[in-house]
Every structure is written in C-alpha cells, then in structure tokens.
PDB file of N, CA and C and ligand atoms in Angstrom:
ATOM      1  N   MET A  22     -12.426   4.148   3.338  1.00  0.00           N
ATOM      2  CA  MET A  22     -11.252   3.407   2.872  1.00  0.00           C
ATOM      3  C   MET A  22     -11.497   1.913   3.051  1.00  0.00           C
ATOM      4  N   ASN A  23     -11.295   1.158   1.994  1.00  0.00           N
ATOM      5  CA  ASN A  23     -11.590  -0.274   2.072  1.00  0.00           C
ATOM      6  C   ASN A  23     -10.316  -1.117   1.989  1.00  0.00           C
ATOM      7  N   LEU A  24      -9.237  -0.589   2.566  1.00  0.00           N
ATOM      8  CA  LEU A  24      -7.962  -1.298   2.488  1.00  0.00           C
ATOM      9  C   LEU A  24      -7.520  -1.764   3.870  1.00  0.00           C
ATOM     10  N   LYS A  25      -6.885  -2.922   3.878  1.00  0.00           N
ATOM     11  CA  LYS A  25      -6.404  -3.488   5.136  1.00  0.00           C
ATOM     12  C   LYS A  25      -4.941  -3.875   4.982  1.00  0.00           C
ATOM     13  N   THR A  26      -4.291  -4.068   6.112  1.00  0.00           N
ATOM     14  CA  THR A  26      -2.916  -4.560   6.104  1.00  0.00           C
ATOM     15  C   THR A  26      -2.888  -5.944   5.448  1.00  0.00           C
ATOM     16  N   GLY A  27      -1.943  -6.160   4.535  1.00  0.00           N
ATOM     17  CA  GLY A  27      -1.817  -7.446   3.871  1.00  0.00           C
ATOM     18  C   GLY A  27      -2.474  -7.493   2.504  1.00  0.00           C
ATOM     19  N   ASP A  28      -3.264  -6.471   2.166  1.00  0.00           N
ATOM     20  CA  ASP A  28      -3.901  -6.427   0.853  1.00  0.00           C
ATOM     21  C   ASP A  28      -2.863  -6.255  -0.259  1.00  0.00           C
ATOM     22  N   ASN A  29      -3.127  -6.896  -1.389  1.00  0.00           N
ATOM     23  CA  ASN A  29      -2.280  -6.686  -2.560  1.00  0.00           C
ATOM     24  C   ASN A  29      -2.879  -5.564  -3.396  1.00  0.00           C
ATOM     25  N   VAL A  30      -2.078  -4.525  -3.618  1.00  0.00           N
ATOM     26  CA  VAL A  30      -2.597  -3.359  -4.329  1.00  0.00           C
ATOM     27  C   VAL A  30      -1.692  -2.991  -5.512  1.00  0.00           C
ATOM     28  N   THR A  31      -2.276  -2.223  -6.440  1.00  0.00           N
ATOM     29  CA  THR A  31      -1.550  -1.655  -7.568  1.00  0.00           C
ATOM     30  C   THR A  31      -1.586  -0.142  -7.412  1.00  0.00           C
ATOM     31  N   ILE A  32      -0.475   0.523  -7.700  1.00  0.00           N
ATOM     32  CA  ILE A  32      -0.412   1.974  -7.588  1.00  0.00           C
ATOM     33  C   ILE A  32      -0.945   2.574  -8.891  1.00  0.00           C
ATOM     34  N   THR A  33      -1.867   3.532  -8.760  1.00  0.00           N
ATOM     35  CA  THR A  33      -2.540   4.049  -9.953  1.00  0.00           C
ATOM     36  C   THR A  33      -2.061   5.434 -10.369  1.00  0.00           C
ATOM     37  N   SER A  34      -1.225   6.071  -9.576  1.00  0.00           N
ATOM     38  CA  SER A  34      -0.727   7.379  -9.988  1.00  0.00           C
ATOM     39  C   SER A  34       0.623   7.662  -9.353  1.00  0.00           C
ATOM     40  N   GLY A  35       1.278   8.697  -9.867  1.00  0.00           N
ATOM     41  CA  GLY A  35       2.553   9.111  -9.308  1.00  0.00           C
ATOM     42  C   GLY A  35       3.736   8.369  -9.880  1.00  0.00           C
ATOM     43  N   ARG A  36       4.875   8.556  -9.248  1.00  0.00           N
ATOM     44  CA  ARG A  36       6.145   8.022  -9.731  1.00  0.00           C
ATOM     45  C   ARG A  36       6.144   6.500  -9.804  1.00  0.00           C
ATOM     46  N   ASP A  37       5.429   5.864  -8.906  1.00  0.00           N
ATOM     47  CA  ASP A  37       5.427   4.404  -8.843  1.00  0.00           C
ATOM     48  C   ASP A  37       4.190   3.785  -9.486  1.00  0.00           C
ATOM     49  N   ARG A  38       3.556   4.530 -10.407  1.00  0.00           N
ATOM     50  CA  ARG A  38       2.355   4.018 -11.059  1.00  0.00           C
ATOM     51  C   ARG A  38       2.609   2.666 -11.736  1.00  0.00           C
ATOM     52  N   GLY A  39       1.709   1.738 -11.539  1.00  0.00           N
ATOM     53  CA  GLY A  39       1.851   0.421 -12.151  1.00  0.00           C
ATOM     54  C   GLY A  39       2.518  -0.603 -11.250  1.00  0.00           C
ATOM     55  N   LYS A  40       3.192  -0.137 -10.221  1.00  0.00           N
ATOM     56  CA  LYS A  40       3.862  -1.063  -9.300  1.00  0.00           C
ATOM     57  C   LYS A  40       2.835  -1.795  -8.451  1.00  0.00           C
ATOM     58  N   LYS A  41       3.172  -3.041  -8.104  1.00  0.00           N
ATOM     59  CA  LYS A  41       2.290  -3.815  -7.246  1.00  0.00           C
ATOM     60  C   LYS A  41       2.997  -4.106  -5.937  1.00  0.00           C
ATOM     61  N   GLY A  42       2.241  -4.199  -4.891  1.00  0.00           N
ATOM     62  CA  GLY A  42       2.849  -4.503  -3.601  1.00  0.00           C
ATOM     63  C   GLY A  42       1.820  -4.817  -2.549  1.00  0.00           C
ATOM     64  N   LYS A  43       2.342  -5.216  -1.416  1.00  0.00           N
ATOM     65  CA  LYS A  43       1.495  -5.588  -0.286  1.00  0.00           C
ATOM     66  C   LYS A  43       1.463  -4.441   0.719  1.00  0.00           C
ATOM     67  N   ILE A  44       0.294  -4.200   1.283  1.00  0.00           N
ATOM     68  CA  ILE A  44       0.169  -3.131   2.274  1.00  0.00           C
ATOM     69  C   ILE A  44       0.809  -3.569   3.592  1.00  0.00           C
ATOM     70  N   LEU A  45       1.735  -2.732   4.076  1.00  0.00           N
ATOM     71  CA  LEU A  45       2.434  -3.040   5.319  1.00  0.00           C
ATOM     72  C   LEU A  45       1.773  -2.378   6.518  1.00  0.00           C
ATOM     73  N   GLN A  46       1.151  -1.216   6.267  1.00  0.00           N
ATOM     74  CA  GLN A  46       0.610  -0.431   7.373  1.00  0.00           C
ATOM     75  C   GLN A  46      -0.503   0.457   6.831  1.00  0.00           C
ATOM     76  N   VAL A  47      -1.540   0.667   7.621  1.00  0.00           N
ATOM     77  CA  VAL A  47      -2.598   1.602   7.211  1.00  0.00           C
ATOM     78  C   VAL A  47      -2.826   2.639   8.305  1.00  0.00           C
ATOM     79  N   PHE A  48      -3.141   3.857   7.869  1.00  0.00           N
ATOM     80  CA  PHE A  48      -3.505   4.932   8.793  1.00  0.00           C
ATOM     81  C   PHE A  48      -4.924   5.382   8.419  1.00  0.00           C
ATOM     82  N   PRO A  49      -5.948   4.722   8.967  1.00  0.00           N
ATOM     83  CA  PRO A  49      -7.327   4.967   8.515  1.00  0.00           C
ATOM     84  C   PRO A  49      -7.775   6.420   8.694  1.00  0.00           C
ATOM     85  N   THR A  50      -7.335   7.075   9.776  1.00  0.00           N
ATOM     86  CA  THR A  50      -7.804   8.447  10.013  1.00  0.00           C
ATOM     87  C   THR A  50      -7.235   9.420   8.997  1.00  0.00           C
ATOM     88  N   LYS A  51      -6.059   9.111   8.467  1.00  0.00           N
ATOM     89  CA  LYS A  51      -5.437   9.988   7.479  1.00  0.00           C
ATOM     90  C   LYS A  51      -5.600   9.456   6.058  1.00  0.00           C
ATOM     91  N   ALA A  52      -6.193   8.282   5.909  1.00  0.00           N
ATOM     92  CA  ALA A  52      -6.360   7.627   4.609  1.00  0.00           C
ATOM     93  C   ALA A  52      -5.023   7.431   3.912  1.00  0.00           C
ATOM     94  N   LEU A  53      -4.025   6.994   4.684  1.00  0.00           N
ATOM     95  CA  LEU A  53      -2.709   6.728   4.113  1.00  0.00           C
ATOM     96  C   LEU A  53      -2.380   5.248   4.250  1.00  0.00           C
ATOM     97  N   VAL A  54      -1.602   4.752   3.282  1.00  0.00           N
ATOM     98  CA  VAL A  54      -1.143   3.366   3.358  1.00  0.00           C
ATOM     99  C   VAL A  54       0.346   3.310   3.043  1.00  0.00           C
ATOM    100  N   VAL A  55       1.023   2.340   3.646  1.00  0.00           N
ATOM    101  CA  VAL A  55       2.426   2.084   3.329  1.00  0.00           C
ATOM    102  C   VAL A  55       2.460   0.788   2.531  1.00  0.00           C
ATOM    103  N   VAL A  56       3.014   0.855   1.310  1.00  0.00           N
ATOM    104  CA  VAL A  56       3.055  -0.315   0.444  1.00  0.00           C
ATOM    105  C   VAL A  56       4.506  -0.761   0.275  1.00  0.00           C
ATOM    106  N   ASP A  57       4.715  -2.079   0.407  1.00  0.00           N
ATOM    107  CA  ASP A  57       6.059  -2.644   0.313  1.00  0.00           C
ATOM    108  C   ASP A  57       6.674  -2.355  -1.055  1.00  0.00           C
ATOM    109  N   GLY A  58       7.843  -1.753  -1.068  1.00  0.00           N
ATOM    110  CA  GLY A  58       8.580  -1.506  -2.306  1.00  0.00           C
ATOM    111  C   GLY A  58       8.144  -0.276  -3.068  1.00  0.00           C
ATOM    112  N   VAL A  59       7.240   0.520  -2.490  1.00  0.00           N
ATOM    113  CA  VAL A  59       6.684   1.669  -3.194  1.00  0.00           C
ATOM    114  C   VAL A  59       6.950   2.953  -2.404  1.00  0.00           C
ATOM    115  N   ASN A  60       7.246   4.028  -3.159  1.00  0.00           N
ATOM    116  CA  ASN A  60       7.478   5.350  -2.560  1.00  0.00           C
ATOM    117  C   ASN A  60       8.676   5.328  -1.608  1.00  0.00           C
ATOM    118  N   GLU A  61       9.797   4.838  -2.130  1.00  0.00           N
ATOM    119  CA  GLU A  61      10.995   4.744  -1.314  1.00  0.00           C
ATOM    120  C   GLU A  61      11.634   6.116  -1.154  1.00  0.00           C
ATOM    121  N   ARG A  62      11.969   6.452   0.066  1.00  0.00           N
ATOM    122  CA  ARG A  62      12.625   7.725   0.361  1.00  0.00           C
ATOM    123  C   ARG A  62      13.929   7.435   1.092  1.00  0.00           C
ATOM    124  N   THR A  63      14.833   8.387   1.017  1.00  0.00           N
ATOM    125  CA  THR A  63      16.097   8.251   1.727  1.00  0.00           C
ATOM    126  C   THR A  63      16.229   9.367   2.739  1.00  0.00           C
ATOM    127  N   ARG A  64      16.556   8.988   3.932  1.00  0.00           N
ATOM    128  CA  ARG A  64      16.813   9.970   4.988  1.00  0.00           C
ATOM    129  C   ARG A  64      18.319  10.039   5.198  1.00  0.00           C
ATOM    130  N   HIS A  65      18.863  11.243   5.097  1.00  0.00           N
ATOM    131  CA  HIS A  65      20.308  11.438   5.258  1.00  0.00           C
ATOM    132  C   HIS A  65      20.585  11.897   6.675  1.00  0.00           C
ATOM    133  N   ILE A  66      21.429  11.145   7.342  1.00  0.00           N
ATOM    134  CA  ILE A  66      21.733  11.485   8.735  1.00  0.00           C
ATOM    135  C   ILE A  66      23.177  11.966   8.828  1.00  0.00           C
ATOM    136  N   ARG A  67      23.362  13.137   9.355  1.00  0.00           N
ATOM    137  CA  ARG A  67      24.687  13.752   9.500  1.00  0.00           C
ATOM    138  C   ARG A  67      25.441  13.095  10.631  1.00  0.00           C
ATOM    139  N   SER A  68      26.783  13.121  10.517  1.00  0.00           N
ATOM    140  CA  SER A  68      27.593  12.587  11.603  1.00  0.00           C
ATOM    141  C   SER A  68      27.508  13.512  12.808  1.00  0.00           C
ATOM    142  N   ARG A  69      27.437  12.907  13.966  1.00  0.00           N
ATOM    143  CA  ARG A  69      27.340  13.682  15.205  1.00  0.00           C
ATOM    144  C   ARG A  69      28.738  13.949  15.774  1.00  0.00           C
ATOM    145  N   ARG A  70      29.568  12.931  15.775  1.00  0.00           N
ATOM    146  CA  ARG A  70      30.946  13.101  16.266  1.00  0.00           C
ATOM    147  C   ARG A  70      31.891  13.059  15.065  1.00  0.00           C
ATOM    148  N   SER A  71      33.090  13.563  15.273  1.00  0.00           N
ATOM    149  CA  SER A  71      34.021  13.714  14.148  1.00  0.00           C
ATOM    150  C   SER A  71      34.405  12.380  13.525  1.00  0.00           C
ATOM    151  N   ASN A  72      34.489  11.311  14.351  1.00  0.00           N
ATOM    152  CA  ASN A  72      34.896  10.020  13.784  1.00  0.00           C
ATOM    153  C   ASN A  72      33.709   9.181  13.321  1.00  0.00           C
ATOM    154  N   ASP A  73      32.498   9.684  13.509  1.00  0.00           N
ATOM    155  CA  ASP A  73      31.319   8.975  13.029  1.00  0.00           C
ATOM    156  C   ASP A  73      31.074   9.298  11.566  1.00  0.00           C
ATOM    157  N   LYS A  74      30.463   8.340  10.890  1.00  0.00           N
ATOM    158  CA  LYS A  74      30.097   8.604   9.508  1.00  0.00           C
ATOM    159  C   LYS A  74      28.621   8.954   9.427  1.00  0.00           C
ATOM    160  N   GLY A  75      28.275   9.737   8.443  1.00  0.00           N
ATOM    161  CA  GLY A  75      26.855   9.995   8.189  1.00  0.00           C
ATOM    162  C   GLY A  75      26.214   8.733   7.653  1.00  0.00           C
ATOM    163  N   GLN A  76      24.882   8.706   7.638  1.00  0.00           N
ATOM    164  CA  GLN A  76      24.198   7.497   7.180  1.00  0.00           C
ATOM    165  C   GLN A  76      23.076   7.848   6.225  1.00  0.00           C
ATOM    166  N   LYS A  77      22.777   6.915   5.357  1.00  0.00           N
ATOM    167  CA  LYS A  77      21.600   7.045   4.504  1.00  0.00           C
ATOM    168  C   LYS A  77      20.655   5.926   4.907  1.00  0.00           C
ATOM    169  N   ILE A  78      19.447   6.279   5.270  1.00  0.00           N
ATOM    170  CA  ILE A  78      18.462   5.268   5.656  1.00  0.00           C
ATOM    171  C   ILE A  78      17.313   5.340   4.665  1.00  0.00           C
ATOM    172  N   SER A  79      17.028   4.215   4.015  1.00  0.00           N
ATOM    173  CA  SER A  79      15.908   4.228   3.073  1.00  0.00           C
ATOM    174  C   SER A  79      14.694   3.576   3.717  1.00  0.00           C
ATOM    175  N   PHE A  80      13.541   4.122   3.422  1.00  0.00           N
ATOM    176  CA  PHE A  80      12.304   3.613   4.012  1.00  0.00           C
ATOM    177  C   PHE A  80      11.170   3.834   3.019  1.00  0.00           C
ATOM    178  N   PHE A  81      10.053   3.172   3.259  1.00  0.00           N
ATOM    179  CA  PHE A  81       8.893   3.334   2.386  1.00  0.00           C
ATOM    180  C   PHE A  81       7.923   4.315   3.033  1.00  0.00           C
ATOM    181  N   ALA A  82       7.705   5.426   2.360  1.00  0.00           N
ATOM    182  CA  ALA A  82       6.849   6.472   2.908  1.00  0.00           C
ATOM    183  C   ALA A  82       5.387   6.163   2.611  1.00  0.00           C
ATOM    184  N   PRO A  83       4.469   6.623   3.475  1.00  0.00           N
ATOM    185  CA  PRO A  83       3.052   6.393   3.219  1.00  0.00           C
ATOM    186  C   PRO A  83       2.554   7.170   2.005  1.00  0.00           C
ATOM    187  N   LEU A  84       1.562   6.637   1.330  1.00  0.00           N
ATOM    188  CA  LEU A  84       0.941   7.353   0.221  1.00  0.00           C
ATOM    189  C   LEU A  84      -0.578   7.309   0.400  1.00  0.00           C
ATOM    190  N   HIS A  85      -1.271   8.194  -0.312  1.00  0.00           N
ATOM    191  CA  HIS A  85      -2.706   8.320  -0.096  1.00  0.00           C
ATOM    192  C   HIS A  85      -3.466   7.111  -0.637  1.00  0.00           C
ATOM    193  N   ALA A  86      -4.484   6.712   0.099  1.00  0.00           N
ATOM    194  CA  ALA A  86      -5.254   5.519  -0.263  1.00  0.00           C
ATOM    195  C   ALA A  86      -5.950   5.659  -1.616  1.00  0.00           C
ATOM    196  N   SER A  87      -6.202   6.902  -2.050  1.00  0.00           N
ATOM    197  CA  SER A  87      -6.875   7.093  -3.331  1.00  0.00           C
ATOM    198  C   SER A  87      -5.953   6.792  -4.505  1.00  0.00           C
ATOM    199  N   ASN A  88      -4.662   6.653  -4.244  1.00  0.00           N
ATOM    200  CA  ASN A  88      -3.715   6.385  -5.326  1.00  0.00           C
ATOM    201  C   ASN A  88      -3.375   4.909  -5.468  1.00  0.00           C
ATOM    202  N   VAL A  89      -4.071   4.058  -4.709  1.00  0.00           N
ATOM    203  CA  VAL A  89      -3.868   2.620  -4.853  1.00  0.00           C
ATOM    204  C   VAL A  89      -5.218   1.949  -5.095  1.00  0.00           C
ATOM    205  N   MET A  90      -5.148   0.783  -5.744  1.00  0.00           N
ATOM    206  CA  MET A  90      -6.358   0.005  -6.000  1.00  0.00           C
ATOM    207  C   MET A  90      -6.068  -1.437  -5.658  1.00  0.00           C
ATOM    208  N   LEU A  91      -7.065  -2.123  -5.144  1.00  0.00           N
ATOM    209  CA  LEU A  91      -6.900  -3.540  -4.842  1.00  0.00           C
ATOM    210  C   LEU A  91      -6.605  -4.315  -6.120  1.00  0.00           C
ATOM    211  N   THR A  92      -5.695  -5.271  -6.043  1.00  0.00           N
ATOM    212  CA  THR A  92      -5.382  -6.108  -7.190  1.00  0.00           C
ATOM    213  C   THR A  92      -6.167  -7.409  -7.070  1.00  0.00           C
ATOM    214  N   CYS A  93      -6.933  -7.720  -8.110  1.00  0.00           N
ATOM    215  CA  CYS A  93      -7.669  -8.990  -8.123  1.00  0.00           C
ATOM    216  C   CYS A  93      -6.724 -10.102  -8.550  1.00  0.00           C
ATOM    217  N   GLU A  94      -6.681 -11.175  -7.751  1.00  0.00           N
ATOM    218  CA  GLU A  94      -5.773 -12.277  -8.069  1.00  0.00           C
ATOM    219  C   GLU A  94      -6.202 -13.009  -9.335  1.00  0.00           C
ATOM    220  N   LYS A  95      -7.492 -13.122  -9.547  1.00  0.00           N
ATOM    221  CA  LYS A  95      -7.995 -13.858 -10.711  1.00  0.00           C
ATOM    222  C   LYS A  95      -7.795 -13.051 -11.998  1.00  0.00           C
ATOM    223  N   CYS A  96      -8.191 -11.757 -11.963  1.00  0.00           N
ATOM    224  CA  CYS A  96      -8.029 -10.903 -13.140  1.00  0.00           C
ATOM    225  C   CYS A  96      -6.561 -10.509 -13.336  1.00  0.00           C
ATOM    226  N   GLY A  97      -5.810 -10.433 -12.220  1.00  0.00           N
ATOM    227  CA  GLY A  97      -4.433  -9.975 -12.293  1.00  0.00           C
ATOM    228  C   GLY A  97      -4.327  -8.485 -12.539  1.00  0.00           C
ATOM    229  N   LYS A  98      -5.405  -7.766 -12.339  1.00  0.00           N
ATOM    230  CA  LYS A  98      -5.439  -6.338 -12.633  1.00  0.00           C
ATOM    231  C   LYS A  98      -6.024  -5.566 -11.455  1.00  0.00           C
ATOM    232  N   PRO A  99      -5.755  -4.247 -11.425  1.00  0.00           N
ATOM    233  CA  PRO A  99      -6.409  -3.450 -10.390  1.00  0.00           C
ATOM    234  C   PRO A  99      -7.907  -3.379 -10.652  1.00  0.00           C
ATOM    235  N   ARG A 100      -8.675  -3.633  -9.624  1.00  0.00           N
ATOM    236  CA  ARG A 100     -10.127  -3.659  -9.782  1.00  0.00           C
ATOM    237  C   ARG A 100     -10.800  -2.909  -8.645  1.00  0.00           C
ATOM    238  N   ARG A 101     -11.986  -2.376  -8.964  1.00  0.00           N
ATOM    239  CA  ARG A 101     -12.796  -1.783  -7.914  1.00  0.00           C
ATOM    240  C   ARG A 101     -13.342  -2.894  -7.030  1.00  0.00           C
ATOM    241  N   ALA A 102     -13.527  -2.575  -5.775  1.00  0.00           N
ATOM    242  CA  ALA A 102     -14.076  -3.552  -4.847  1.00  0.00           C
ATOM    243  C   ALA A 102     -15.544  -3.259  -4.622  1.00  0.00           C
ATOM    244  N   LYS A 103     -16.324  -4.315  -4.542  1.00  0.00           N
ATOM    245  CA  LYS A 103     -17.742  -4.196  -4.275  1.00  0.00           C
ATOM    246  C   LYS A 103     -17.993  -4.868  -2.932  1.00  0.00           C
ATOM    247  N   SER A 104     -18.889  -4.321  -2.169  1.00  0.00           N
ATOM    248  CA  SER A 104     -19.186  -4.927  -0.880  1.00  0.00           C
ATOM    249  C   SER A 104     -20.447  -5.771  -1.006  1.00  0.00           C
ATOM    250  N   VAL A 105     -20.356  -7.029  -0.637  1.00  0.00           N
ATOM    251  CA  VAL A 105     -21.534  -7.898  -0.670  1.00  0.00           C
ATOM    252  C   VAL A 105     -21.682  -8.599   0.672  1.00  0.00           C
ATOM    253  N   VAL A 106     -22.901  -9.008   0.948  1.00  0.00           N
ATOM    254  CA  VAL A 106     -23.143  -9.737   2.185  1.00  0.00           C
ATOM    255  C   VAL A 106     -23.042 -11.232   1.874  1.00  0.00           C
ATOM    256  N   ALA A 107     -22.104 -11.894   2.535  1.00  0.00           N
ATOM    257  CA  ALA A 107     -21.898 -13.323   2.307  1.00  0.00           C
ATOM    258  C   ALA A 107     -22.975 -14.130   3.012  1.00  0.00           C
ATOM    259  N   SER A 108     -22.959 -15.451   2.771  1.00  0.00           N
ATOM    260  CA  SER A 108     -24.007 -16.314   3.321  1.00  0.00           C
ATOM    261  C   SER A 108     -24.028 -16.314   4.851  1.00  0.00           C
ATOM    262  N   ASP A 109     -22.858 -16.053   5.457  1.00  0.00           N
ATOM    263  CA  ASP A 109     -22.815 -16.039   6.927  1.00  0.00           C
ATOM    264  C   ASP A 109     -23.225 -14.685   7.516  1.00  0.00           C
ATOM    265  N   GLY A 110     -23.703 -13.781   6.651  1.00  0.00           N
ATOM    266  CA  GLY A 110     -24.183 -12.482   7.124  1.00  0.00           C
ATOM    267  C   GLY A 110     -23.116 -11.428   7.267  1.00  0.00           C
ATOM    268  N   LYS A 111     -21.877 -11.805   7.007  1.00  0.00           N
ATOM    269  CA  LYS A 111     -20.787 -10.834   7.115  1.00  0.00           C
ATOM    270  C   LYS A 111     -20.569 -10.123   5.784  1.00  0.00           C
ATOM    271  N   LYS A 112     -20.090  -8.892   5.867  1.00  0.00           N
ATOM    272  CA  LYS A 112     -19.769  -8.157   4.647  1.00  0.00           C
ATOM    273  C   LYS A 112     -18.441  -8.656   4.097  1.00  0.00           C
ATOM    274  N   GLN A 113     -18.379  -8.698   2.762  1.00  0.00           N
ATOM    275  CA  GLN A 113     -17.166  -9.179   2.133  1.00  0.00           C
ATOM    276  C   GLN A 113     -16.844  -8.282   0.950  1.00  0.00           C
ATOM    277  N   ARG A 114     -15.559  -8.057   0.709  1.00  0.00           N
ATOM    278  CA  ARG A 114     -15.159  -7.269  -0.450  1.00  0.00           C
ATOM    279  C   ARG A 114     -14.909  -8.229  -1.619  1.00  0.00           C
ATOM    280  N   VAL A 115     -15.555  -7.974  -2.738  1.00  0.00           N
ATOM    281  CA  VAL A 115     -15.348  -8.821  -3.912  1.00  0.00           C
ATOM    282  C   VAL A 115     -14.937  -7.957  -5.100  1.00  0.00           C
ATOM    283  N   CYS A 116     -14.293  -8.598  -6.072  1.00  0.00           N
ATOM    284  CA  CYS A 116     -13.913  -7.935  -7.314  1.00  0.00           C
ATOM    285  C   CYS A 116     -15.179  -7.515  -8.063  1.00  0.00           C
ATOM    286  N   ALA A 117     -15.245  -6.260  -8.507  1.00  0.00           N
ATOM    287  CA  ALA A 117     -16.444  -5.763  -9.186  1.00  0.00           C
ATOM    288  C   ALA A 117     -16.661  -6.426 -10.539  1.00  0.00           C
ATOM    289  N   LYS A 118     -15.606  -7.041 -11.074  1.00  0.00           N
ATOM    290  CA  LYS A 118     -15.685  -7.646 -12.405  1.00  0.00           C
ATOM    291  C   LYS A 118     -16.006  -9.136 -12.336  1.00  0.00           C
ATOM    292  N   CYS A 119     -15.229  -9.884 -11.545  1.00  0.00           N
ATOM    293  CA  CYS A 119     -15.377 -11.343 -11.558  1.00  0.00           C
ATOM    294  C   CYS A 119     -15.925 -11.889 -10.254  1.00  0.00           C
ATOM    295  N   GLN A 120     -16.254 -11.048  -9.283  1.00  0.00           N
ATOM    296  CA  GLN A 120     -16.860 -11.431  -8.002  1.00  0.00           C
ATOM    297  C   GLN A 120     -15.973 -12.290  -7.107  1.00  0.00           C
ATOM    298  N   THR A 121     -14.689 -12.408  -7.439  1.00  0.00           N
ATOM    299  CA  THR A 121     -13.783 -13.158  -6.571  1.00  0.00           C
ATOM    300  C   THR A 121     -13.536 -12.372  -5.286  1.00  0.00           C
ATOM    301  N   PRO A 122     -13.695 -13.004  -4.126  1.00  0.00           N
ATOM    302  CA  PRO A 122     -13.458 -12.265  -2.884  1.00  0.00           C
ATOM    303  C   PRO A 122     -11.978 -11.864  -2.724  1.00  0.00           C
ATOM    304  N   PHE A 123     -11.771 -10.685  -2.164  1.00  0.00           N
ATOM    305  CA  PHE A 123     -10.420 -10.242  -1.838  1.00  0.00           C
ATOM    306  C   PHE A 123     -10.066 -10.839  -0.483  1.00  0.00           C
ATOM    307  N   THR A 124      -9.028 -11.618  -0.449  1.00  0.00           N
ATOM    308  CA  THR A 124      -8.613 -12.222   0.810  1.00  0.00           C
ATOM    309  C   THR A 124      -7.424 -11.470   1.367  1.00  0.00           C
ATOM    310  N   VAL A 125      -7.335 -11.406   2.678  1.00  0.00           N
ATOM    311  CA  VAL A 125      -6.221 -10.714   3.323  1.00  0.00           C
ATOM    312  C   VAL A 125      -5.198 -11.753   3.791  1.00  0.00           C
TER     313      VAL A 125
HETATM  314 ZN1   ZN B  23     -11.435 -10.044 -10.682  1.00  0.00          ZN
END
C-alpha cells in the first residue's frame, strides 16, 4: 500500500466513485483507508431512558485501499504512482504520467 495520511485520492469504485478527498486515517495491516467525505454511514442509537431521545451519528467508514487512487495535482486526475530514488537517496512517489512528486 502506497498511501499515507493526508494524501489526496480519487475513489475508483463503488457508490462514491469519482469523489475526491483527503485521507484521514490509514490501517496498513488491513489495507484500509478513511477518506474525508467518502463512504458516509449512519449509526442509529436507541434511547436508553424514557426521556432520552435516540440519536443518529454519521461517520466516514474505512474503505479498501485498492478502491482509491492517488490524485495528481498537476494532471488533476487519478494516476498510478511510481517509486523513484530522489537525489538525496530517499524513495519518492511520483506521478507515472508527468513525474510530479506526490506531496503529503
Ligand atoms: Zn501527473
């Protein structure tokens, strides 16, 4: 998985296909990511006491990393990431099309 918190991604499948958002949380061992504004779910909470009201809580559920793609800022489109070694010897993720580095 080549995604980090703060990455701008585009959703490539499912109900929210085409939506863009920022990664809020990653679960590397499960290959899941939480994207801002994507995969919204509602949790319904029943009242516990008679005078209490039930509640609806909406939250963004995690989705699989294979269903998102990094968004290239220059191309403005979802692009594959290529790993290259920068001049300082560190690995860097770049856009496979225009070679612009993905910044976090
Ligand atoms: Zn690009």
